[in-house]
CSV table of C-alpha atoms in Angstrom, one decimal:
chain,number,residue,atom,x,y,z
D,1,UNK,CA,1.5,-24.5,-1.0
D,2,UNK,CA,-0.7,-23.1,-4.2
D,3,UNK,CA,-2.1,-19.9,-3.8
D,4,UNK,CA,-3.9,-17.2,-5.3
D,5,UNK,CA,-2.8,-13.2,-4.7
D,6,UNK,CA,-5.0,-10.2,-5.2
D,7,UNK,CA,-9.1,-10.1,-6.3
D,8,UNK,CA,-7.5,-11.4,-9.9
D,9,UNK,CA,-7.7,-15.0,-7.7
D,10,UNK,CA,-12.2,-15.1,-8.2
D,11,UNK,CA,-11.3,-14.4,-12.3
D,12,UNK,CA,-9.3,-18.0,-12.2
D,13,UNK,CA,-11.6,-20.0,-9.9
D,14,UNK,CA,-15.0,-18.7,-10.4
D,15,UNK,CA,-14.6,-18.4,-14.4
D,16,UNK,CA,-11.9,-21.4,-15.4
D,17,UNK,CA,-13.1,-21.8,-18.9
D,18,UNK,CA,-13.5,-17.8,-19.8
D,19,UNK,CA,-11.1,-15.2,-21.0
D,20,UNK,CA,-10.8,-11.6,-18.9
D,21,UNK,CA,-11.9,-10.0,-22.1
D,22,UNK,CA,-14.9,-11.9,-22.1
D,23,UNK,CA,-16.0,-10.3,-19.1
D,24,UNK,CA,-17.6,-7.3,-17.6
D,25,UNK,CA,-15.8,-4.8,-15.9
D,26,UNK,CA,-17.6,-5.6,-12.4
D,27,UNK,CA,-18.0,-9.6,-13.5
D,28,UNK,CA,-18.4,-10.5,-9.3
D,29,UNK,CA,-21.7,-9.2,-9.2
D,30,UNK,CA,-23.6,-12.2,-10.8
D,31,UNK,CA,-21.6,-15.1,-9.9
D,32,UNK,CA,-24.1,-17.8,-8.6
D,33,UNK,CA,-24.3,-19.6,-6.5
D,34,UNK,CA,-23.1,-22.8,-8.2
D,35,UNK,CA,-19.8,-21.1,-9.2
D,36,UNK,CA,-18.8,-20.8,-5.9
D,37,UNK,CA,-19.3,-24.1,-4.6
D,38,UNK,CA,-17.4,-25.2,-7.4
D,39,UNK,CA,-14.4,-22.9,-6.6
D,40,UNK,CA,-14.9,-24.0,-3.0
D,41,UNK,CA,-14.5,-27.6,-4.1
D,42,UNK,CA,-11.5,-26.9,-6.6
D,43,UNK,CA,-10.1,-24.8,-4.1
D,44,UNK,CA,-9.9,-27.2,-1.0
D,45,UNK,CA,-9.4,-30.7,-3.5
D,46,UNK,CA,-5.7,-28.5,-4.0
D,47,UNK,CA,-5.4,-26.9,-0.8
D,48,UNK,CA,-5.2,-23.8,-2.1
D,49,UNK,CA,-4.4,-20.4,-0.4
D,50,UNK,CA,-6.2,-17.4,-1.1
D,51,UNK,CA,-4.6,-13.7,-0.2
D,52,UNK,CA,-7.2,-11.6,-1.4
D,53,UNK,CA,-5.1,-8.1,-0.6
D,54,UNK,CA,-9.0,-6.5,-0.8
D,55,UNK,CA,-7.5,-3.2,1.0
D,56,UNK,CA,-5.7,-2.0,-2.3
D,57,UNK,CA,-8.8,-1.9,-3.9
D,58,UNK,CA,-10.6,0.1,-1.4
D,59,UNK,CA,-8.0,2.4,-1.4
D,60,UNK,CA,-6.9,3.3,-5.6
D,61,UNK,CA,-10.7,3.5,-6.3
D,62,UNK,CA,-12.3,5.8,-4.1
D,63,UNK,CA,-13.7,9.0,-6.3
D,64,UNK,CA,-12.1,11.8,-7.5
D,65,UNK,CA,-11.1,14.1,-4.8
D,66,UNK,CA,-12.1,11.8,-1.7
D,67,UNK,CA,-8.7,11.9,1.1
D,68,UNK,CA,-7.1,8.1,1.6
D,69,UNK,CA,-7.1,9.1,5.0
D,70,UNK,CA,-11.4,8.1,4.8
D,71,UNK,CA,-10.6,4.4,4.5
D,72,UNK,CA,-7.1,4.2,5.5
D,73,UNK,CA,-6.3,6.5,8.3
D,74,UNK,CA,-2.7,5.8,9.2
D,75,UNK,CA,-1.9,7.2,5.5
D,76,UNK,CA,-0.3,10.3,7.4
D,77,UNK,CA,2.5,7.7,8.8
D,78,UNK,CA,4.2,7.2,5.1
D,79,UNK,CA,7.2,8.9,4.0
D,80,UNK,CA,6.2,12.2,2.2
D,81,UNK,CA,8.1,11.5,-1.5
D,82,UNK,CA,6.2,7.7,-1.1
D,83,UNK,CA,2.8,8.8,-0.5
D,84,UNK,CA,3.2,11.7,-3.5
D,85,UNK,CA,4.1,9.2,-5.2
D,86,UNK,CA,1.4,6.9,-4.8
D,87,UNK,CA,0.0,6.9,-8.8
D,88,UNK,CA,-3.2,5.2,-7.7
D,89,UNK,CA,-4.2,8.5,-5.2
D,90,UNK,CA,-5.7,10.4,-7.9
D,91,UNK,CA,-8.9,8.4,-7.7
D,92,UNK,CA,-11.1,7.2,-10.1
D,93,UNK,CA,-14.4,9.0,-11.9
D,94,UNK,CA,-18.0,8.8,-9.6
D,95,UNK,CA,-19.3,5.8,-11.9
D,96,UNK,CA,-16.5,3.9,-11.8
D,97,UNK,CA,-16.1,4.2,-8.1
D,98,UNK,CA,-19.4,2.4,-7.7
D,99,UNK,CA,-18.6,-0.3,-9.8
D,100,UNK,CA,-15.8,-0.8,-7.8
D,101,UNK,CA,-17.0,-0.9,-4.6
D,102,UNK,CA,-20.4,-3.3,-5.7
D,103,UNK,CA,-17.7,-5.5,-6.8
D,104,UNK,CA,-15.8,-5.5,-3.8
D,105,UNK,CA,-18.4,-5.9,-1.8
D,106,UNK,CA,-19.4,-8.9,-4.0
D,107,UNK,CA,-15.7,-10.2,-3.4
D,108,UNK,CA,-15.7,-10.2,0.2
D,109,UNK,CA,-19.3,-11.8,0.7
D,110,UNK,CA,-17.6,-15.0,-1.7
D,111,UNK,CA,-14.3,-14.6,0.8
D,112,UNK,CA,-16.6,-15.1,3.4
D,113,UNK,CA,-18.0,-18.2,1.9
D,114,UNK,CA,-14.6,-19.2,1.2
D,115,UNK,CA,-13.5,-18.9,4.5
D,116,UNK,CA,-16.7,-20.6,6.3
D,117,UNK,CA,-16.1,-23.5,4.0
D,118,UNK,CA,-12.5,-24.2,5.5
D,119,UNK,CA,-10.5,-22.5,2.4
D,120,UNK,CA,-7.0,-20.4,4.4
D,121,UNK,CA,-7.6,-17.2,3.8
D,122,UNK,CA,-4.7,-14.7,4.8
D,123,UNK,CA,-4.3,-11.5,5.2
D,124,UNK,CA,-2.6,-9.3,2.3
D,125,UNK,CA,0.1,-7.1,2.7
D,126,UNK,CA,0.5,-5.5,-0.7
D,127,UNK,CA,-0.9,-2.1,-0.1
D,128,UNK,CA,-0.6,1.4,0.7
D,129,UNK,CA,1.0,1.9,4.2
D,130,UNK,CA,3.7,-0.8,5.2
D,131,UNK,CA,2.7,-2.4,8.0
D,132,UNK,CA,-0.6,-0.2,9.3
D,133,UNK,CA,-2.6,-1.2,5.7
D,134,UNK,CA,-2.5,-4.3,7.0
D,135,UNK,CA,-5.0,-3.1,9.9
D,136,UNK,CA,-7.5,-2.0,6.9
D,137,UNK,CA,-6.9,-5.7,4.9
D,138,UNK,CA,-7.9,-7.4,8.5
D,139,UNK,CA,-10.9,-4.6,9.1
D,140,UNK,CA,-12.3,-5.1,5.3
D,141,UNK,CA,-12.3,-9.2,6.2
D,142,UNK,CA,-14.9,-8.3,9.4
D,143,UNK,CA,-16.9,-5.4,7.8
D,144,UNK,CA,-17.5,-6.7,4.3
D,145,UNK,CA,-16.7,-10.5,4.7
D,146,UNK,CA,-18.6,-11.4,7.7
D,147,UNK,CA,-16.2,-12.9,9.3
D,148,UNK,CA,-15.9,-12.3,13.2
D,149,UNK,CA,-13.2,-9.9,14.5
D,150,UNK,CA,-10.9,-13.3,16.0
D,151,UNK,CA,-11.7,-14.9,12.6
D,152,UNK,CA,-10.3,-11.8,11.0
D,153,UNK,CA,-7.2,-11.5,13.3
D,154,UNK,CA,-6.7,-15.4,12.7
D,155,UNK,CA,-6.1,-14.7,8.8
D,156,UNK,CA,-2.5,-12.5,9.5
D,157,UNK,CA,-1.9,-15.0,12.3
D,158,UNK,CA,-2.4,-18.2,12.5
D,159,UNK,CA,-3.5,-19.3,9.4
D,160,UNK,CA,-0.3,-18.3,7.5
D,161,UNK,CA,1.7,-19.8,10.2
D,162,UNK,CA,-0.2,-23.0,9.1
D,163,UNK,CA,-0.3,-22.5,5.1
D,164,UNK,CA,4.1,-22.3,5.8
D,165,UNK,CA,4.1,-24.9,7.8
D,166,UNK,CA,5.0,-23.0,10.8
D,167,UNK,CA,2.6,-23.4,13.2
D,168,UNK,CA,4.5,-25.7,15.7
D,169,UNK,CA,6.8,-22.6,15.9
D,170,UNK,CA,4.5,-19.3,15.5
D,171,UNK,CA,1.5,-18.1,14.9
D,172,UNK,CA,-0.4,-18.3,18.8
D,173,UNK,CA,0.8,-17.2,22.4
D,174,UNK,CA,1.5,-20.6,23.4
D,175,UNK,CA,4.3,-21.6,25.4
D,176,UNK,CA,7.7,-22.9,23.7
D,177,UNK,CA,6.4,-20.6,20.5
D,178,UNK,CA,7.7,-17.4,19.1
D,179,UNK,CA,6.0,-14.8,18.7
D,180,UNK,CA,6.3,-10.5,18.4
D,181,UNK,CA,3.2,-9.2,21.0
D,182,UNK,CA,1.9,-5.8,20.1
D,183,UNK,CA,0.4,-4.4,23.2
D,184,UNK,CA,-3.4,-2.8,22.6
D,185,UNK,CA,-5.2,0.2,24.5
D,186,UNK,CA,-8.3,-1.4,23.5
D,187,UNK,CA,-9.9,-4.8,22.9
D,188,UNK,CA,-10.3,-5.5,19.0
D,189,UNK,CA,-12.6,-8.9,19.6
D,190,UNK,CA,-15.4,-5.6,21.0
D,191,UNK,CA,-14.2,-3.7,17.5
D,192,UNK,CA,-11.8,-4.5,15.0
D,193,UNK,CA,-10.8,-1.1,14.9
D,194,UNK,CA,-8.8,-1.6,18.2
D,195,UNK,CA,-7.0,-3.4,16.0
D,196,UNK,CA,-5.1,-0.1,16.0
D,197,UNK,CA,-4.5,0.8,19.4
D,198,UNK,CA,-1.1,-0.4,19.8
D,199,UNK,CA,0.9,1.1,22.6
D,200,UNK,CA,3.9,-1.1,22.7
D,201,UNK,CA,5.6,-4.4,21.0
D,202,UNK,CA,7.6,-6.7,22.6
D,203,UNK,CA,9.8,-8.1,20.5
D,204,UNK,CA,13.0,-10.9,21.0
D,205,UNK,CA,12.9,-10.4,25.1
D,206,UNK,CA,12.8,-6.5,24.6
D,207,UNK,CA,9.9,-4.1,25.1
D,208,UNK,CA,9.2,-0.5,23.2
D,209,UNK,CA,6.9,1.8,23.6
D,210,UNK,CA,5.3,3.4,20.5
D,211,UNK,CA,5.0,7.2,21.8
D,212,UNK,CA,8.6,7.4,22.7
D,213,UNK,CA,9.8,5.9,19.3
D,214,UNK,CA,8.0,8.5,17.3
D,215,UNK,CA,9.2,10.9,19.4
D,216,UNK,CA,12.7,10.1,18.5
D,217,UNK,CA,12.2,9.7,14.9
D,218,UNK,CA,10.4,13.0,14.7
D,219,UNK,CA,9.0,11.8,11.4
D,220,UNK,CA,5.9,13.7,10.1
D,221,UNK,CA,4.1,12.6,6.3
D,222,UNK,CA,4.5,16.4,5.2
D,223,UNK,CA,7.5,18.7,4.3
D,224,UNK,CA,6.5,21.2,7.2
């Protein structure tokens, strides 16, 4: 399996033949149309994976001063000395910011397009909050990728099951699979935020409740 990690992957498939240096600092904004059906070509001739891990972005380049908690709001569930220790949570200046996020939202309309034309795109898991960032990586796919809220559930599910070869094991509920269930309060094909809801997992024949489990661990993000 090939396969590209992180936004870096659009600098090696939309610009083969140029140099980093050579570019601008928000180079996504004026790739053409031609460039991507290039990459599109390139990509699926090698059947190339492409884990865009698009939440980290969102989340070390929001302004000076702005919480984490407006784009990722389970922020409050990592351990106190790891989230002071996050160096990326000091934000960037107003005008950088926007740069960012046109360029973002540039990356996930060519995701999009990558996606629609058959390339596997799955979901990173490099980012801020083990485990619940993933929820914001899946969310950014629907929002500002266009993809549909099952497409975007597919790309931390099925798809990777098929990019490892796994999907006669994993991946889908389907009978003679395996497979952890987490148990939503809410349906997340009516909004991917429900995405979120999750009241219980069953997991190798056993089933926990969440509530209960946090309960026990009495964990909080702050000293108090």
């Amino acid at each position: 399996m090939d396969q590209f990690n992180h936004r870096g992957l659009f600098l090696s498939v939309l610009f083969p033949d140029e140099k980093r240096s050579e570019l601008g600092r928000s180079y996504l904004t004026d790739v053409s149309s031609a460039q991507i059906d290039t990459a599109i070509d390139f990509l699926l001739e090698h059947e190339t994976v492409l884990d865009p891990t698009i939440s980290l972005d969102l989340i070390r380049n929001l302004p000076w001063g702005t919480p984490v908690e407006t784009v990722e709001p389970e922020v409050t569930k990592i351990a106190y000395e790891l989230f002071e220790g996050k160096r990326f949570l000091r934000g960037v200046s107003p005008d950088r910011a926007r740069e960012v996020e046109a360029d973002v939202k540039r990356a996930m309309e060519i995701i999009g397009d990558f996606y629609r034309a058959g390339v596997p795109i799955v979901a990173g898991t490099d980012n801020v909050v083990p485990v619940y960032s993933l929820y914001l990586e899946i969310e950014s796919y629907h929002r500002l990728g266009g993809l549909t809220p099952f497409e975007a559930i597919r790309t931390a599910t099925i798809i990777p099951a098929e990019a490892m070869g796994l999907d006669a094991e994993t991946g889908t509920l389907e009978i003679g699979k395996q497979a952890d269930i987490a148990i939503l309060d809410e349906n997340p094909l009516l909004d991917i935020g429900n995405i979120r809801t999750v009241s219980a997992v069953m997991t190798n024949g056993h089933y926990y409740e969440s509530a209960p489990l946090w309960r026990a661990a009495d964990f909080g993000a702050s000293r108090n």
